PDB file of C-alpha atoms and ligand atoms in Angstrom:
ATOM      1  CA  UNK A   1     -82.519 -47.851  41.353  1.00 42.00           C
ATOM      2  CA  UNK A   2     -82.291 -49.392  44.919  1.00 47.00           C
ATOM      3  CA  UNK A   3     -85.282 -49.648  46.977  1.00 47.00           C
ATOM      4  CA  UNK A   4     -83.994 -48.164  50.129  1.00 52.00           C
ATOM      5  CA  UNK A   5     -85.718 -47.768  53.554  1.00 50.00           C
ATOM      6  CA  UNK A   6     -83.660 -45.933  56.076  1.00 53.00           C
ATOM      7  CA  UNK A   7     -84.080 -47.461  59.613  1.00 49.00           C
ATOM      8  CA  UNK A   8     -83.554 -44.283  61.288  1.00 60.00           C
ATOM      9  CA  UNK A   9     -82.212 -44.914  64.669  1.00 76.00           C
ATOM     10  CA  UNK A  10     -79.971 -47.800  63.790  1.00 94.00           C
ATOM     11  CA  UNK A  11     -76.305 -47.119  63.777  1.00 98.00           C
ATOM     12  CA  UNK A  12     -73.404 -49.145  63.187  1.00 98.00           C
ATOM     13  CA  UNK A  13     -70.249 -47.885  64.749  1.00 98.00           C
ATOM     14  CA  UNK A  14     -66.951 -48.996  62.809  1.00 98.00           C
ATOM     15  CA  UNK A  15     -63.505 -48.249  64.054  1.00 98.00           C
ATOM     16  CA  UNK A  16     -60.668 -47.672  61.355  1.00 98.00           C
ATOM     17  CA  UNK A  17     -57.527 -47.427  63.510  1.00 98.00           C
ATOM     18  CA  UNK A  18     -55.234 -46.490  60.508  1.00 97.00           C
ATOM     19  CA  UNK A  19     -52.579 -43.757  60.627  1.00 97.00           C
ATOM     20  CA  UNK A  20     -49.713 -44.515  58.203  1.00 96.00           C
ATOM     21  CA  UNK A  21     -50.447 -42.006  55.655  1.00 95.00           C
ATOM     22  CA  UNK A  22     -50.438 -38.818  57.711  1.00 88.00           C
ATOM     23  CA  UNK A  23     -48.015 -36.435  59.216  1.00 85.00           C
ATOM     24  CA  UNK A  24     -47.784 -37.887  62.733  1.00 94.00           C
ATOM     25  CA  UNK A  25     -48.606 -41.292  64.164  1.00 97.00           C
ATOM     26  CA  UNK A  26     -51.199 -41.910  66.881  1.00 98.00           C
ATOM     27  CA  UNK A  27     -54.632 -41.522  65.294  1.00 98.00           C
ATOM     28  CA  UNK A  28     -54.715 -45.273  65.210  1.00 98.00           C
ATOM     29  CA  UNK A  29     -55.654 -44.950  68.938  1.00 98.00           C
ATOM     30  CA  UNK A  30     -58.662 -42.639  67.972  1.00 98.00           C
ATOM     31  CA  UNK A  31     -61.349 -45.384  67.781  1.00 98.00           C
ATOM     32  CA  UNK A  32     -60.354 -46.475  71.298  1.00 98.00           C
ATOM     33  CA  UNK A  33     -60.347 -43.038  72.632  1.00 98.00           C
ATOM     34  CA  UNK A  34     -63.682 -42.093  71.184  1.00 98.00           C
ATOM     35  CA  UNK A  35     -65.200 -45.345  72.414  1.00 98.00           C
ATOM     36  CA  UNK A  36     -63.994 -44.587  75.846  1.00 98.00           C
ATOM     37  CA  UNK A  37     -65.299 -41.119  75.702  1.00 98.00           C
ATOM     38  CA  UNK A  38     -68.624 -42.799  75.396  1.00 98.00           C
ATOM     39  CA  UNK A  39     -69.762 -42.628  71.851  1.00 98.00           C
ATOM     40  CA  UNK A  40     -72.025 -45.728  71.895  1.00 98.00           C
ATOM     41  CA  UNK A  41     -73.522 -44.736  75.169  1.00 98.00           C
ATOM     42  CA  UNK A  42     -74.191 -41.083  74.180  1.00 98.00           C
ATOM     43  CA  UNK A  43     -76.013 -42.329  71.005  1.00 97.00           C
ATOM     44  CA  UNK A  44     -78.014 -44.866  73.021  1.00 97.00           C
ATOM     45  CA  UNK A  45     -79.069 -42.126  75.413  1.00 96.00           C
ATOM     46  CA  UNK A  46     -80.822 -40.463  72.332  1.00 95.00           C
ATOM     47  CA  UNK A  47     -82.865 -43.735  72.039  1.00 93.00           C
ATOM     48  CA  UNK A  48     -80.963 -44.759  68.924  1.00 96.00           C
ATOM     49  CA  UNK A  49     -80.090 -48.380  68.437  1.00 96.00           C
ATOM     50  CA  UNK A  50     -76.415 -48.676  68.154  1.00 98.00           C
ATOM     51  CA  UNK A  51     -74.251 -51.795  67.315  1.00 97.00           C
ATOM     52  CA  UNK A  52     -70.463 -51.588  67.634  1.00 98.00           C
ATOM     53  CA  UNK A  53     -68.979 -53.635  64.677  1.00 98.00           C
ATOM     54  CA  UNK A  54     -65.436 -53.393  66.141  1.00 98.00           C
ATOM     55  CA  UNK A  55     -62.503 -52.242  64.004  1.00 98.00           C
ATOM     56  CA  UNK A  56     -61.287 -52.989  60.562  1.00 97.00           C
ATOM     57  CA  UNK A  57     -57.813 -54.481  60.474  1.00 94.00           C
ATOM     58  CA  UNK A  58     -54.645 -52.284  60.208  1.00 90.00           C
ATOM     59  CA  UNK A  59     -51.703 -53.703  58.568  1.00 92.00           C
ATOM     60  CA  UNK A  60     -48.034 -52.547  59.637  1.00 94.00           C
ATOM     61  CA  UNK A  61     -46.170 -50.022  57.627  1.00 95.00           C
ATOM     62  CA  UNK A  62     -44.212 -51.123  54.491  1.00 93.00           C
ATOM     63  CA  UNK A  63     -41.211 -49.694  52.514  1.00 91.00           C
ATOM     64  CA  UNK A  64     -42.106 -48.868  48.888  1.00 91.00           C
ATOM     65  CA  UNK A  65     -41.125 -46.610  46.136  1.00 91.00           C
ATOM     66  CA  UNK A  66     -44.700 -45.654  45.433  1.00 93.00           C
ATOM     67  CA  UNK A  67     -47.314 -43.743  47.680  1.00 94.00           C
ATOM     68  CA  UNK A  68     -46.100 -43.910  51.198  1.00 94.00           C
ATOM     69  CA  UNK A  69     -47.773 -46.969  52.907  1.00 95.00           C
ATOM     70  CA  UNK A  70     -50.112 -47.369  49.900  1.00 96.00           C
ATOM     71  CA  UNK A  71     -50.736 -51.214  50.368  1.00 96.00           C
ATOM     72  CA  UNK A  72     -51.848 -51.093  54.152  1.00 97.00           C
ATOM     73  CA  UNK A  73     -54.221 -48.067  53.278  1.00 96.00           C
ATOM     74  CA  UNK A  74     -55.687 -49.907  50.408  1.00 97.00           C
ATOM     75  CA  UNK A  75     -56.386 -52.929  52.600  1.00 97.00           C
ATOM     76  CA  UNK A  76     -57.883 -50.905  55.267  1.00 97.00           C
ATOM     77  CA  UNK A  77     -60.353 -48.882  52.979  1.00 96.00           C
ATOM     78  CA  UNK A  78     -61.316 -51.926  51.103  1.00 97.00           C
ATOM     79  CA  UNK A  79     -62.328 -53.653  54.143  1.00 98.00           C
ATOM     80  CA  UNK A  80     -64.072 -50.443  55.466  1.00 97.00           C
ATOM     81  CA  UNK A  81     -65.939 -50.019  52.007  1.00 97.00           C
ATOM     82  CA  UNK A  82     -67.140 -53.611  52.275  1.00 98.00           C
ATOM     83  CA  UNK A  83     -68.542 -52.972  55.882  1.00 98.00           C
ATOM     84  CA  UNK A  84     -69.803 -49.728  54.865  1.00 98.00           C
ATOM     85  CA  UNK A  85     -71.844 -51.368  51.900  1.00 97.00           C
ATOM     86  CA  UNK A  86     -73.172 -53.963  54.249  1.00 98.00           C
ATOM     87  CA  UNK A  87     -74.207 -51.463  56.788  1.00 98.00           C
ATOM     88  CA  UNK A  88     -75.947 -49.216  54.146  1.00 97.00           C
ATOM     89  CA  UNK A  89     -77.672 -52.410  52.473  1.00 97.00           C
ATOM     90  CA  UNK A  90     -79.167 -53.045  55.885  1.00 96.00           C
ATOM     91  CA  UNK A  91     -80.646 -49.612  56.040  1.00 95.00           C
ATOM     92  CA  UNK A  92     -78.132 -48.594  58.743  1.00 97.00           C
ATOM     93  CA  UNK A  93     -76.180 -45.563  59.246  1.00 98.00           C
ATOM     94  CA  UNK A  94     -72.392 -46.211  59.347  1.00 98.00           C
ATOM     95  CA  UNK A  95     -70.549 -43.918  61.856  1.00 98.00           C
ATOM     96  CA  UNK A  96     -66.835 -44.488  61.197  1.00 98.00           C
ATOM     97  CA  UNK A  97     -64.212 -43.545  63.791  1.00 98.00           C
ATOM     98  CA  UNK A  98     -60.732 -42.943  62.575  1.00 97.00           C
ATOM     99  CA  UNK A  99     -57.877 -42.991  62.205  1.00 97.00           C
ATOM    100  CA  UNK A 100     -56.707 -40.390  59.788  1.00 97.00           C
ATOM    101  CA  UNK A 101     -58.870 -38.869  57.036  1.00 97.00           C
ATOM    102  CA  UNK A 102     -57.916 -41.091  54.366  1.00 97.00           C
ATOM    103  CA  UNK A 103     -60.325 -43.694  55.923  1.00 97.00           C
ATOM    104  CA  UNK A 104     -63.150 -41.537  54.769  1.00 97.00           C
ATOM    105  CA  UNK A 105     -62.719 -42.829  51.270  1.00 97.00           C
ATOM    106  CA  UNK A 106     -64.099 -46.267  52.592  1.00 97.00           C
ATOM    107  CA  UNK A 107     -67.403 -45.061  53.706  1.00 98.00           C
ATOM    108  CA  UNK A 108     -67.880 -42.376  51.173  1.00 98.00           C
ATOM    109  CA  UNK A 109     -66.941 -44.733  48.471  1.00 97.00           C
ATOM    110  CA  UNK A 110     -69.518 -47.309  49.776  1.00 98.00           C
ATOM    111  CA  UNK A 111     -72.174 -44.577  49.871  1.00 98.00           C
ATOM    112  CA  UNK A 112     -71.279 -43.445  46.306  1.00 98.00           C
ATOM    113  CA  UNK A 113     -71.707 -46.872  44.925  1.00 97.00           C
ATOM    114  CA  UNK A 114     -74.739 -47.840  47.032  1.00 97.00           C
ATOM    115  CA  UNK A 115     -76.627 -44.584  46.139  1.00 97.00           C
ATOM    116  CA  UNK A 116     -75.214 -44.624  42.508  1.00 96.00           C
ATOM    117  CA  UNK A 117     -73.582 -41.272  42.827  1.00 97.00           C
ATOM    118  CA  UNK A 118     -76.617 -39.484  44.388  1.00 98.00           C
ATOM    119  CA  UNK A 119     -74.458 -38.233  47.464  1.00 98.00           C
ATOM    120  CA  UNK A 120     -73.635 -34.829  48.903  1.00 98.00           C
ATOM    121  CA  UNK A 121     -70.521 -34.581  50.975  1.00 98.00           C
ATOM    122  CA  UNK A 122     -70.091 -32.159  53.830  1.00 98.00           C
ATOM    123  CA  UNK A 123     -66.460 -32.101  54.786  1.00 98.00           C
ATOM    124  CA  UNK A 124     -65.874 -30.452  58.033  1.00 98.00           C
ATOM    125  CA  UNK A 125     -62.105 -29.852  58.449  1.00 98.00           C
ATOM    126  CA  UNK A 126     -59.295 -27.306  58.737  1.00 98.00           C
ATOM    127  CA  UNK A 127     -57.991 -28.500  55.352  1.00 97.00           C
ATOM    128  CA  UNK A 128     -59.390 -28.947  52.016  1.00 97.00           C
ATOM    129  CA  UNK A 129     -57.784 -32.513  51.501  1.00 97.00           C
ATOM    130  CA  UNK A 130     -57.955 -32.258  47.784  1.00 97.00           C
ATOM    131  CA  UNK A 131     -54.278 -32.440  46.834  1.00 97.00           C
ATOM    132  CA  UNK A 132     -53.334 -35.221  44.493  1.00 96.00           C
ATOM    133  CA  UNK A 133     -49.908 -36.885  44.242  1.00 96.00           C
ATOM    134  CA  UNK A 134     -48.730 -34.321  41.703  1.00 96.00           C
ATOM    135  CA  UNK A 135     -49.525 -31.226  43.878  1.00 96.00           C
ATOM    136  CA  UNK A 136     -48.892 -32.347  47.385  1.00 92.00           C
ATOM    137  CA  UNK A 137     -45.844 -30.959  49.257  1.00 85.00           C
ATOM    138  CA  UNK A 138     -45.916 -33.453  51.976  1.00 86.00           C
ATOM    139  CA  UNK A 139     -46.512 -36.675  49.939  1.00 86.00           C
ATOM    140  CA  UNK A 140     -49.021 -37.685  52.739  1.00 90.00           C
ATOM    141  CA  UNK A 141     -52.234 -39.278  51.365  1.00 93.00           C
ATOM    142  CA  UNK A 142     -54.232 -37.999  54.321  1.00 92.00           C
ATOM    143  CA  UNK A 143     -54.459 -34.776  52.362  1.00 94.00           C
ATOM    144  CA  UNK A 144     -55.703 -36.292  49.289  1.00 96.00           C
ATOM    145  CA  UNK A 145     -59.014 -38.237  49.905  1.00 97.00           C
ATOM    146  CA  UNK A 146     -61.343 -35.845  48.082  1.00 97.00           C
ATOM    147  CA  UNK A 147     -59.068 -35.776  45.038  1.00 97.00           C
ATOM    148  CA  UNK A 148     -59.305 -39.595  45.070  1.00 97.00           C
ATOM    149  CA  UNK A 149     -62.995 -39.787  45.425  1.00 97.00           C
ATOM    150  CA  UNK A 150     -63.564 -37.229  42.753  1.00 97.00           C
ATOM    151  CA  UNK A 151     -61.524 -39.121  40.259  1.00 96.00           C
ATOM    152  CA  UNK A 152     -58.890 -36.433  39.816  1.00 96.00           C
ATOM    153  CA  UNK A 153     -55.758 -37.626  37.889  1.00 97.00           C
ATOM    154  CA  UNK A 154     -52.565 -38.260  39.829  1.00 97.00           C
ATOM    155  CA  UNK A 155     -50.450 -35.772  37.867  1.00 96.00           C
ATOM    156  CA  UNK A 156     -47.501 -38.367  38.219  1.00 96.00           C
ATOM    157  CA  UNK A 157     -46.128 -41.012  36.134  1.00 95.00           C
ATOM    158  CA  UNK A 158     -44.918 -44.552  36.804  1.00 96.00           C
ATOM    159  CA  UNK A 159     -45.698 -46.526  39.919  1.00 96.00           C
ATOM    160  CA  UNK A 160     -47.340 -43.515  41.802  1.00 96.00           C
ATOM    161  CA  UNK A 161     -49.825 -43.127  38.962  1.00 97.00           C
ATOM    162  CA  UNK A 162     -50.508 -46.864  38.846  1.00 97.00           C
ATOM    163  CA  UNK A 163     -51.271 -46.901  42.617  1.00 97.00           C
ATOM    164  CA  UNK A 164     -53.442 -43.857  42.419  1.00 97.00           C
ATOM    165  CA  UNK A 165     -55.554 -45.529  39.783  1.00 96.00           C
ATOM    166  CA  UNK A 166     -55.723 -48.762  41.715  1.00 96.00           C
ATOM    167  CA  UNK A 167     -56.875 -46.669  44.748  1.00 96.00           C
ATOM    168  CA  UNK A 168     -59.638 -45.025  42.670  1.00 96.00           C
ATOM    169  CA  UNK A 169     -60.831 -48.157  41.002  1.00 93.00           C
ATOM    170  CA  UNK A 170     -61.043 -49.853  44.282  1.00 91.00           C
ATOM    171  CA  UNK A 171     -63.232 -47.152  45.943  1.00 88.00           C
ATOM    172  CA  UNK A 172     -65.526 -45.995  43.311  1.00 82.00           C
ATOM    173  CA  UNK A 173     -65.230 -47.490  39.759  1.00 82.00           C
ATOM    174  CA  UNK A 174     -67.973 -45.625  38.074  1.00 90.00           C
ATOM    175  CA  UNK A 175     -69.787 -43.270  40.456  1.00 91.00           C
ATOM    176  CA  UNK A 176     -67.318 -40.489  41.390  1.00 96.00           C
ATOM    177  CA  UNK A 177     -67.814 -37.954  44.047  1.00 97.00           C
ATOM    178  CA  UNK A 178     -69.392 -34.743  42.332  1.00 97.00           C
ATOM    179  CA  UNK A 179     -67.357 -31.811  43.500  1.00 97.00           C
ATOM    180  CA  UNK A 180     -70.400 -29.572  42.862  1.00 97.00           C
ATOM    181  CA  UNK A 181     -72.051 -31.523  45.602  1.00 97.00           C
ATOM    182  CA  UNK A 182     -69.240 -31.143  48.023  1.00 98.00           C
ATOM    183  CA  UNK A 183     -69.135 -28.654  50.704  1.00 98.00           C
ATOM    184  CA  UNK A 184     -66.034 -27.736  52.681  1.00 98.00           C
ATOM    185  CA  UNK A 185     -66.711 -26.269  56.207  1.00 98.00           C
ATOM    186  CA  UNK A 186     -64.331 -24.465  58.487  1.00 98.00           C
ATOM    187  CA  UNK A 187     -61.268 -24.574  56.189  1.00 98.00           C
ATOM    188  CA  UNK A 188     -58.312 -22.341  56.944  1.00 98.00           C
ATOM    189  CA  UNK A 189     -55.124 -24.061  55.671  1.00 97.00           C
ATOM    190  CA  UNK A 190     -55.639 -24.469  51.819  1.00 97.00           C
ATOM    191  CA  UNK A 191     -52.687 -25.145  49.574  1.00 95.00           C
ATOM    192  CA  UNK A 192     -52.380 -22.771  46.590  1.00 94.00           C
ATOM    193  CA  UNK A 193     -52.839 -25.799  44.113  1.00 94.00           C
ATOM    194  CA  UNK A 194     -55.976 -26.731  46.017  1.00 97.00           C
ATOM    195  CA  UNK A 195     -57.674 -23.431  45.743  1.00 96.00           C
ATOM    196  CA  UNK A 196     -58.770 -23.795  42.184  1.00 95.00           C
ATOM    197  CA  UNK A 197     -60.110 -27.230  42.783  1.00 96.00           C
ATOM    198  CA  UNK A 198     -62.756 -26.090  45.334  1.00 96.00           C
ATOM    199  CA  UNK A 199     -65.503 -26.391  42.782  1.00 91.00           C
ATOM    200  CA  UNK A 200     -68.529 -26.970  45.130  1.00 90.00           C
ATOM    201  CA  UNK A 201     -69.238 -24.851  48.171  1.00 96.00           C
ATOM    202  CA  UNK A 202     -66.072 -23.948  50.034  1.00 98.00           C
ATOM    203  CA  UNK A 203     -66.918 -22.239  53.493  1.00 98.00           C
ATOM    204  CA  UNK A 204     -63.779 -20.744  55.151  1.00 98.00           C
ATOM    205  CA  UNK A 205     -63.357 -19.773  58.758  1.00 98.00           C
ATOM    206  CA  UNK A 206     -63.530 -16.252  57.290  1.00 98.00           C
ATOM    207  CA  UNK A 207     -67.057 -16.901  56.049  1.00 98.00           C
ATOM    208  CA  UNK A 208     -68.063 -18.350  59.280  1.00 98.00           C
ATOM    209  CA  UNK A 209     -66.673 -15.361  61.157  1.00 98.00           C
ATOM    210  CA  UNK A 210     -68.312 -12.921  58.718  1.00 98.00           C
ATOM    211  CA  UNK A 211     -71.802 -14.534  58.442  1.00 98.00           C
ATOM    212  CA  UNK A 212     -72.208 -16.455  61.564  1.00 98.00           C
ATOM    213  CA  UNK A 213     -73.085 -20.065  62.000  1.00 98.00           C
ATOM    214  CA  UNK A 214     -76.874 -19.772  61.459  1.00 98.00           C
ATOM    215  CA  UNK A 215     -76.519 -18.081  58.041  1.00 98.00           C
ATOM    216  CA  UNK A 216     -73.695 -20.349  57.090  1.00 98.00           C
ATOM    217  CA  UNK A 217     -75.622 -23.569  57.818  1.00 98.00           C
ATOM    218  CA  UNK A 218     -78.721 -22.151  55.965  1.00 98.00           C
ATOM    219  CA  UNK A 219     -76.194 -21.809  52.825  1.00 98.00           C
ATOM    220  CA  UNK A 220     -75.309 -25.510  53.401  1.00 98.00           C
ATOM    221  CA  UNK A 221     -78.934 -26.381  53.250  1.00 98.00           C
ATOM    222  CA  UNK A 222     -79.598 -24.194  50.347  1.00 98.00           C
ATOM    223  CA  UNK A 223     -76.515 -25.680  48.371  1.00 98.00           C
ATOM    224  CA  UNK A 224     -77.737 -29.195  49.075  1.00 98.00           C
ATOM    225  CA  UNK A 225     -81.309 -28.551  48.015  1.00 98.00           C
ATOM    226  CA  UNK A 226     -80.155 -26.911  44.736  1.00 97.00           C
ATOM    227  CA  UNK A 227     -77.632 -29.620  44.045  1.00 97.00           C
ATOM    228  CA  UNK A 228     -80.475 -32.090  44.163  1.00 97.00           C
ATOM    229  CA  UNK A 229     -78.822 -34.875  46.131  1.00 98.00           C
ATOM    230  CA  UNK A 230     -80.927 -36.987  48.265  1.00 98.00           C
ATOM    231  CA  UNK A 231     -78.210 -38.329  50.483  1.00 98.00           C
ATOM    232  CA  UNK A 232     -75.728 -36.697  52.694  1.00 98.00           C
ATOM    233  CA  UNK A 233     -72.445 -38.032  54.155  1.00 98.00           C
ATOM    234  CA  UNK A 234     -70.764 -35.910  56.876  1.00 98.00           C
ATOM    235  CA  UNK A 235     -66.967 -36.213  57.313  1.00 98.00           C
ATOM    236  CA  UNK A 236     -65.858 -34.533  60.599  1.00 98.00           C
ATOM    237  CA  UNK A 237     -62.257 -34.018  61.102  1.00 98.00           C
ATOM    238  CA  UNK A 238     -61.793 -32.976  64.702  1.00 98.00           C
ATOM    239  CA  UNK A 239     -59.005 -30.485  63.384  1.00 98.00           C
ATOM    240  CA  UNK A 240     -61.835 -28.355  62.386  1.00 98.00           C
ATOM    241  CA  UNK A 241     -62.141 -27.477  66.078  1.00 98.00           C
ATOM    242  CA  UNK A 242     -59.827 -24.781  67.513  1.00 98.00           C
ATOM    243  CA  UNK A 243     -56.683 -26.654  68.960  1.00 98.00           C
ATOM    244  CA  UNK A 244     -57.086 -24.772  72.162  1.00 96.00           C
ATOM    245  CA  UNK A 245     -60.186 -26.625  72.666  1.00 95.00           C
ATOM    246  CA  UNK A 246     -59.405 -29.868  70.954  1.00 98.00           C
ATOM    247  CA  UNK A 247     -55.531 -30.418  71.111  1.00 98.00           C
ATOM    248  CA  UNK A 248     -55.883 -34.252  70.389  1.00 98.00           C
ATOM    249  CA  UNK A 249     -54.914 -34.200  66.767  1.00 97.00           C
ATOM    250  CA  UNK A 250     -51.825 -34.346  64.700  1.00 95.00           C
ATOM    251  CA  UNK A 251     -52.968 -31.819  62.223  1.00 92.00           C
ATOM    252  CA  UNK A 252     -54.160 -28.821  64.301  1.00 95.00           C
ATOM    253  CA  UNK A 253     -54.389 -25.273  62.856  1.00 97.00           C
ATOM    254  CA  UNK A 254     -55.141 -22.319  65.090  1.00 97.00           C
ATOM    255  CA  UNK A 255     -58.318 -20.350  64.494  1.00 98.00           C
ATOM    256  CA  UNK A 256     -60.810 -23.064  64.351  1.00 98.00           C
ATOM    257  CA  UNK A 257     -64.494 -23.647  65.630  1.00 98.00           C
ATOM    258  CA  UNK A 258     -65.148 -22.855  69.056  1.00 98.00           C
ATOM    259  CA  UNK A 259     -67.172 -25.322  71.252  1.00 97.00           C
ATOM    260  CA  UNK A 260     -70.328 -23.333  70.848  1.00 97.00           C
ATOM    261  CA  UNK A 261     -69.912 -22.781  67.032  1.00 98.00           C
ATOM    262  CA  UNK A 262     -69.180 -26.450  66.517  1.00 98.00           C
ATOM    263  CA  UNK A 263     -72.358 -27.581  68.543  1.00 98.00           C
ATOM    264  CA  UNK A 264     -74.634 -24.920  67.003  1.00 98.00           C
ATOM    265  CA  UNK A 265     -73.464 -26.257  63.559  1.00 98.00           C
ATOM    266  CA  UNK A 266     -74.328 -29.717  64.422  1.00 98.00           C
ATOM    267  CA  UNK A 267     -77.692 -28.681  65.914  1.00 98.00           C
ATOM    268  CA  UNK A 268     -78.689 -26.755  62.972  1.00 98.00           C
ATOM    269  CA  UNK A 269     -77.701 -29.446  60.537  1.00 98.00           C
ATOM    270  CA  UNK A 270     -79.944 -31.773  62.634  1.00 97.00           C
ATOM    271  CA  UNK A 271     -82.763 -29.115  62.414  1.00 97.00           C
ATOM    272  CA  UNK A 272     -82.413 -29.025  58.556  1.00 98.00           C
ATOM    273  CA  UNK A 273     -82.634 -32.725  58.335  1.00 97.00           C
ATOM    274  CA  UNK A 274     -85.653 -32.992  60.555  1.00 95.00           C
ATOM    275  CA  UNK A 275     -87.415 -30.304  58.675  1.00 95.00           C
ATOM    276  CA  UNK A 276     -90.540 -31.689  57.008  1.00 95.00           C
ATOM    277  CA  UNK A 277     -89.938 -32.268  53.263  1.00 95.00           C
ATOM    278  CA  UNK A 278     -86.105 -31.965  53.604  1.00 97.00           C
ATOM    279  CA  UNK A 279     -84.935 -33.581  50.299  1.00 97.00           C
ATOM    280  CA  UNK A 280     -81.807 -35.199  51.605  1.00 98.00           C
ATOM    281  CA  UNK A 281     -81.132 -37.371  54.619  1.00 97.00           C
ATOM    282  CA  UNK A 282     -78.004 -38.289  56.624  1.00 98.00           C
ATOM    283  CA  UNK A 283     -76.720 -41.677  55.511  1.00 98.00           C
ATOM    284  CA  UNK A 284     -73.153 -41.843  57.058  1.00 98.00           C
ATOM    285  CA  UNK A 285     -70.775 -39.957  59.256  1.00 98.00           C
ATOM    286  CA  UNK A 286     -66.893 -40.069  59.768  1.00 98.00           C
ATOM    287  CA  UNK A 287     -65.168 -38.695  62.921  1.00 98.00           C
ATOM    288  CA  UNK A 288     -61.557 -38.774  62.240  1.00 98.00           C
ATOM    289  CA  UNK A 289     -58.145 -37.479  63.223  1.00 98.00           C
ATOM    290  CA  UNK A 290     -58.594 -37.831  66.901  1.00 98.00           C
ATOM    291  CA  UNK A 291     -55.106 -38.414  68.279  1.00 98.00           C
ATOM    292  CA  UNK A 292     -54.840 -39.196  71.929  1.00 98.00           C
ATOM    293  CA  UNK A 293     -50.927 -38.700  71.997  1.00 98.00           C
ATOM    294  CA  UNK A 294     -51.411 -35.068  71.619  1.00 98.00           C
ATOM    295  CA  UNK A 295     -54.760 -34.867  73.733  1.00 98.00           C
ATOM    296  CA  UNK A 296     -55.139 -33.727  77.233  1.00 97.00           C
ATOM    297  CA  UNK A 297     -57.568 -36.004  79.466  1.00 97.00           C
ATOM    298  CA  UNK A 298     -59.217 -37.302  76.329  1.00 98.00           C
ATOM    299  CA  UNK A 299     -60.809 -33.932  75.873  1.00 98.00           C
ATOM    300  CA  UNK A 300     -60.871 -34.151  72.204  1.00 98.00           C
ATOM    301  CA  UNK A 301     -62.520 -37.533  71.990  1.00 98.00           C
ATOM    302  CA  UNK A 302     -65.069 -36.354  74.546  1.00 98.00           C
ATOM    303  CA  UNK A 303     -65.624 -33.190  72.221  1.00 98.00           C
ATOM    304  CA  UNK A 304     -66.105 -35.460  69.239  1.00 98.00           C
ATOM    305  CA  UNK A 305     -68.623 -37.639  71.112  1.00 98.00           C
ATOM    306  CA  UNK A 306     -70.526 -34.498  72.218  1.00 98.00           C
ATOM    307  CA  UNK A 307     -70.653 -33.145  68.721  1.00 98.00           C
ATOM    308  CA  UNK A 308     -71.988 -36.482  67.195  1.00 98.00           C
ATOM    309  CA  UNK A 309     -74.660 -36.555  69.831  1.00 98.00           C
ATOM    310  CA  UNK A 310     -75.539 -33.074  68.707  1.00 98.00           C
ATOM    311  CA  UNK A 311     -75.709 -34.092  65.194  1.00 98.00           C
ATOM    312  CA  UNK A 312     -78.104 -36.921  66.079  1.00 97.00           C
ATOM    313  CA  UNK A 313     -80.503 -34.890  67.968  1.00 96.00           C
ATOM    314  CA  UNK A 314     -79.172 -33.979  71.479  1.00 95.00           C
ATOM    315  CA  UNK A 315     -80.377 -30.700  72.685  1.00 93.00           C
ATOM    316  CA  UNK A 316     -79.947 -28.853  75.950  1.00 90.00           C
ATOM    317  CA  UNK A 317     -83.642 -29.340  76.981  1.00 89.00           C
ATOM    318  CA  UNK A 318     -84.073 -32.685  75.284  1.00 80.00           C
TER     319      UNK A 318
HETATM  320 MN1   MN B   1     -58.964 -33.789  56.935  1.00 56.65          MN
END
C-alpha cells in the first residue's frame, strides 16, 4: 500500500493538445482556449495552489494499416501517464485539459496504477466511449477509452489487435478499470454494441430529466460508497453540455445538460466530497473535447472553466 497524503489545494494543470483519433480536428487547440478562458486564475481565486505544467508533446499524423494514428496517440498518452504519476506521487491533483477524450487514458491509467486499482470513474459525456475496435462504426479511438482502460478485448485480429494490446499494456498492465466502479453521466448517444457493456452505473439524460440533478447526484454518491472505492477521477467531456450552450466541440449531440444543471451537478459533487466522513476523494480531473474551431467567442472554454471552478468549491456566495 502506498502511504498517500493528499495536499488538498495543490493542482497541476497539464495540457494534452492531441486530436488525431477523433471525428474532427481542432481539439488540439483546447488547452490554449481553456487557459485563455482563465482556468488557472479561476482555481487560484479559490485559494488553491496551481502550477501549470505546460503541454505534453503531440506528434503529427501518420499513415498506417492499423488503428488510425495509433502511434502518435500512444506517445501522447505515455507522456501524459508519466506526468500524471509524477503529479499523484507528489500528492497533487492533475487537471488534464484536452484534446480529445482518448487522452483520459493517460491520467486515469496513472491513477489506476498509483492507487492499485482503487479508483472510481465518473465519466460525464454525451457518449459512453466504450466501443472497441471490433464494435466501432467510425474506427475512431476517441470512442474507445473506457474499453481500453477496462481491458476489453479488441475483437479484431492482426495488427489492430496487436496495437490494442500494446495500448492497454502501456496504460494499465495489471490494474484495469473496474466497470462496476464506473459511472456514466449525461449519456444520450450510445451505440447498440455499447449498451450491454454499461456494467456500472449508466445515468442517461432521460434519468436526469426524470429524477432531477439532486437525486441523480445522490445516486452517484451512493454508488461510489457501495462500490467501496476511496479515490475518484472525474472525466468531463464538454459535449455533455447542450450544444446550444457549448457549441465548441466536434462531437455535439442535442439534448445535453443546461448551464444550471451542469453547475448544480458540480456543486453537489463538491458537497458530497466535502461531507465529513466521505469515503472517497477527488484525485484527478479531465476537461476534454473543447474545440475552438466550432466555438463562438470561446464560450465553451469559459463554460468549462466555470464548471471546474464549481467542482473545486466555487459557490455564488463564496
Ligand atoms: Mn467523450
